[in-house]
XYZ file of C-alpha atoms in Angstrom:
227
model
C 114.548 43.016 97.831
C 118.096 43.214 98.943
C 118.814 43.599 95.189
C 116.819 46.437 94.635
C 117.954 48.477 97.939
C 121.407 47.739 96.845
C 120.597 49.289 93.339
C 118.611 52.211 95.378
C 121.574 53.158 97.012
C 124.405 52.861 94.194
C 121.711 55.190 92.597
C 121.688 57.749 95.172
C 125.390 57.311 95.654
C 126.325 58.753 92.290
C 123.882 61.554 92.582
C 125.460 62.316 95.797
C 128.978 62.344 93.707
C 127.411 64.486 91.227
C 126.975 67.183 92.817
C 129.205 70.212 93.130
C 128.711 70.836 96.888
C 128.682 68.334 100.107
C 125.841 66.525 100.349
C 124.168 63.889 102.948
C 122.438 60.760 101.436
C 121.377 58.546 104.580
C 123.213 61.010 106.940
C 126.255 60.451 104.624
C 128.075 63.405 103.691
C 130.745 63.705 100.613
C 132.338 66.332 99.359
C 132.831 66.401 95.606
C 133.065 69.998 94.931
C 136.936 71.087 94.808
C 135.781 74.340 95.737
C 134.271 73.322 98.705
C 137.433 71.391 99.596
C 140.018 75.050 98.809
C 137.558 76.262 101.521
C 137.744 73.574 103.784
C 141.880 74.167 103.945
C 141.451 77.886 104.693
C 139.041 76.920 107.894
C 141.572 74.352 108.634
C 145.274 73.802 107.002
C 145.018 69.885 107.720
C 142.727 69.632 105.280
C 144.646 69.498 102.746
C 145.391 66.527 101.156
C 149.409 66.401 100.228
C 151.094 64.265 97.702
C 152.931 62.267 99.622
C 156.063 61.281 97.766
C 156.612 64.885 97.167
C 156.375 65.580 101.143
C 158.685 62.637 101.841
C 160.964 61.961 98.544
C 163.055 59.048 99.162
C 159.150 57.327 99.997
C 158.693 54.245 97.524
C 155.234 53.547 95.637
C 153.353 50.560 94.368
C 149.999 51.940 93.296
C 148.406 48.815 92.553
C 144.881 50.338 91.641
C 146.642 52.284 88.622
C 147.460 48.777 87.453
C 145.930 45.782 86.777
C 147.566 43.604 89.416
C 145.116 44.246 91.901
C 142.311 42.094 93.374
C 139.700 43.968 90.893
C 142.247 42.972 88.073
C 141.587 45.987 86.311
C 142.738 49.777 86.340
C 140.743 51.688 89.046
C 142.773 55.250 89.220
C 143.823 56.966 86.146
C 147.226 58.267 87.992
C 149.593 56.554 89.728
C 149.378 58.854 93.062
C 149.086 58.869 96.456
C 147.947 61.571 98.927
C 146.794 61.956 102.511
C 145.976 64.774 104.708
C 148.168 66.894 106.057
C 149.008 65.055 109.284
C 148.953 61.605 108.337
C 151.720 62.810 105.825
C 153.071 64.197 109.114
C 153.167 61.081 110.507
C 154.447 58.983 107.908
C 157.714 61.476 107.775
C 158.620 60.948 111.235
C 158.114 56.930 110.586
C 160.600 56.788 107.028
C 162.685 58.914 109.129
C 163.008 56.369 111.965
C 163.031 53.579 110.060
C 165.873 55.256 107.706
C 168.097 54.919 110.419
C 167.503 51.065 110.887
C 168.371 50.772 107.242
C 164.545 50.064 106.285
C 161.346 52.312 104.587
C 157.972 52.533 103.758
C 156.303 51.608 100.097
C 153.097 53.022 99.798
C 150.041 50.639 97.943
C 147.506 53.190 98.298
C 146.513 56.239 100.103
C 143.091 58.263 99.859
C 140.760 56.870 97.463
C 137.824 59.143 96.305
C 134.505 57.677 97.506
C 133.053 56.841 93.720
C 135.917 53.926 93.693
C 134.889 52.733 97.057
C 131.305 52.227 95.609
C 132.938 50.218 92.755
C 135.129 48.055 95.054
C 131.853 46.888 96.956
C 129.914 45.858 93.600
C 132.670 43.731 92.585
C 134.781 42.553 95.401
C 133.929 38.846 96.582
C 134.462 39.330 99.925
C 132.852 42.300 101.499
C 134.397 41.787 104.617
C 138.070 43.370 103.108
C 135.952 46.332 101.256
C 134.334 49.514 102.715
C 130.570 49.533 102.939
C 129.637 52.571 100.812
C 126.744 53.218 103.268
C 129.233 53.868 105.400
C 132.404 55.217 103.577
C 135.940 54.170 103.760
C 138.549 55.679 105.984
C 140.505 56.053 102.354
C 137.988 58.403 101.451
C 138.931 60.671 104.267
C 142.401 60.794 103.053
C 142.857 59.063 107.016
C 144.352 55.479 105.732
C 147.042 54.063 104.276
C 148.101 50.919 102.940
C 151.903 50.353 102.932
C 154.961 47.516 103.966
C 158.455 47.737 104.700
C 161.495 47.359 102.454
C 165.232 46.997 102.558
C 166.776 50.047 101.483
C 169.463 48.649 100.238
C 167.971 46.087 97.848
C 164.992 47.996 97.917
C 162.786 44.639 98.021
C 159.917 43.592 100.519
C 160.761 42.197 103.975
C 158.434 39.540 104.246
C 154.943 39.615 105.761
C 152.585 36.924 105.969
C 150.539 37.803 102.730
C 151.065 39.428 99.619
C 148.862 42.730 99.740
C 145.778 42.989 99.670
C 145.512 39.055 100.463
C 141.678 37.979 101.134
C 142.928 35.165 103.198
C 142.720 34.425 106.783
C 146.748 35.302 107.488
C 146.495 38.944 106.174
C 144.540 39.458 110.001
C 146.994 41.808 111.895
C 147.022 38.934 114.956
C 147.168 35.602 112.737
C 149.228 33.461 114.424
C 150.135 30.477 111.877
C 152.459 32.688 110.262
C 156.706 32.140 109.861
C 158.659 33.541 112.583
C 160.579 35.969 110.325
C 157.245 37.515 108.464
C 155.494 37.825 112.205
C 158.425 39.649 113.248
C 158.326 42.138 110.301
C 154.418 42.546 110.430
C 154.657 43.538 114.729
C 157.493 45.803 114.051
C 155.668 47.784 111.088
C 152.196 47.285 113.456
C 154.161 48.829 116.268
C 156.148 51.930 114.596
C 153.001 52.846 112.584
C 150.928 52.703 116.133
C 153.522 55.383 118.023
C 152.869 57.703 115.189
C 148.917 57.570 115.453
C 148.211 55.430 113.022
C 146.441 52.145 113.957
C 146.046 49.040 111.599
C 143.062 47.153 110.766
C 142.269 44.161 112.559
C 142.006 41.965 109.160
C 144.176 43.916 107.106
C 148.218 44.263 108.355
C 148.684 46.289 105.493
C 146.258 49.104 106.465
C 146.352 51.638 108.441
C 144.365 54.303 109.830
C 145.073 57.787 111.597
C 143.865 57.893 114.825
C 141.843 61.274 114.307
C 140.118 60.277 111.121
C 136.537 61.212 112.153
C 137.510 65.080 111.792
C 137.887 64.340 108.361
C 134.838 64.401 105.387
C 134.572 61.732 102.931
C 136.031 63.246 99.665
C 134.799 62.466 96.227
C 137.785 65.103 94.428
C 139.848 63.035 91.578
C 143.176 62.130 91.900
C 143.591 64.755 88.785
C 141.692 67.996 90.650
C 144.348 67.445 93.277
């Protein structure tokens, strides 16, 4: 039975996708039209979702789901791009900016992520409890999370944290204790700078995080390529 619901909803999912205007499946609305979305930004300019390397240049990227070296192991977006609305991008400018100063940066792994991709994610991924339920959408598809670390400016490398990203394991949990000193250090700073700029991470993910006014967002269905 669960089967079949599950294969129920994946079908209405894609219909949802489909079509060129929002639409609610379950009470869940997502906008695929790119029209609809130009009108969105008129009603409201924070709507928009902006490129963010372009906003902030000196921003580094990893887009792991352009690669294969992801936990789906193979190539989920087309481009290697990241965007977020308008004030998350806000928000992340103010936080390279401070952390410029301290000799450190952000690298970006992934920003919004159009809602057919989440539905792929939760077919495949072994561990639901580090995917979005499609039922209920993923902050990513609001163009309201990102997932980033920190790095050296001048080497450019990683500080450490206590995972690799995107780790399904235990330690990746923004409180795990058991972890060294150093990488606990570096995972509370980047918890605490992200936090003063309104943007919260996930309990079980230290790599994600989420801006704190994400429900005045739609879930978004517009490829990476429309944008």
């Amino acid at each position: 039975m669960k089967i079949k619901l599950f294969t129920l909803f994946l079908f209405l999912s894609v219909s949802v996708c489909a079509q060129n205007k929002p639409s609610t499946t379950n009470k869940l609305v997502v906008v695929s039209s790119y029209n609809q979305y130009l009108a969105s930004i008129k009603t409201d300019p924070n709507n928009e979702l902006v490129e963010i390397n372009k906003a902030i240049p000196n921003i580094k990227l990893d887009i792991r789901y352009a690669t294969k070296n992801n936990f789906m192991r193979q190539i989920m977006y087309k481009q290697a791009r990241a965007f977020a609305r308008k004030p998350v991008v806000e928000s992340l400018k103010k936080i390279q900016r401070e952390l410029n100063k301290n000799g450190y940066g952000l690298k970006i792994f992934d920003g919004y992520r159009p809602y057919a991709i989440t539905v792929e994610f939760y077919k495949k991924a072994s561990d639901k409890n580090f995917v979005a339920n499609p039922a209920k959408g993923s902050k990513h598809n609001r163009g309201c999370a990102v997932d980033l670390t920190l790095i050296n400016l001048k080497t450019g490398k990683e500080l450490p944290m206590p995972t690799p990203y995107d780790s399904f394991s235990a330690a990746a949990a923004a409180k795990y204790e058991n972890v060294t000193p150093e990488a606990k250090k570096n995972r509370d700073f980047l918890i605490a700078i992200m936090a003063k700029y309104r943007m919260n991470v996930l309990e079980n993910e230290w790599w994600h995080y989420d801006f704190s006014e994400w429900r005045n967002y739609d879930l978004m269905d517009i490829p990476f390529g429309k944008l």
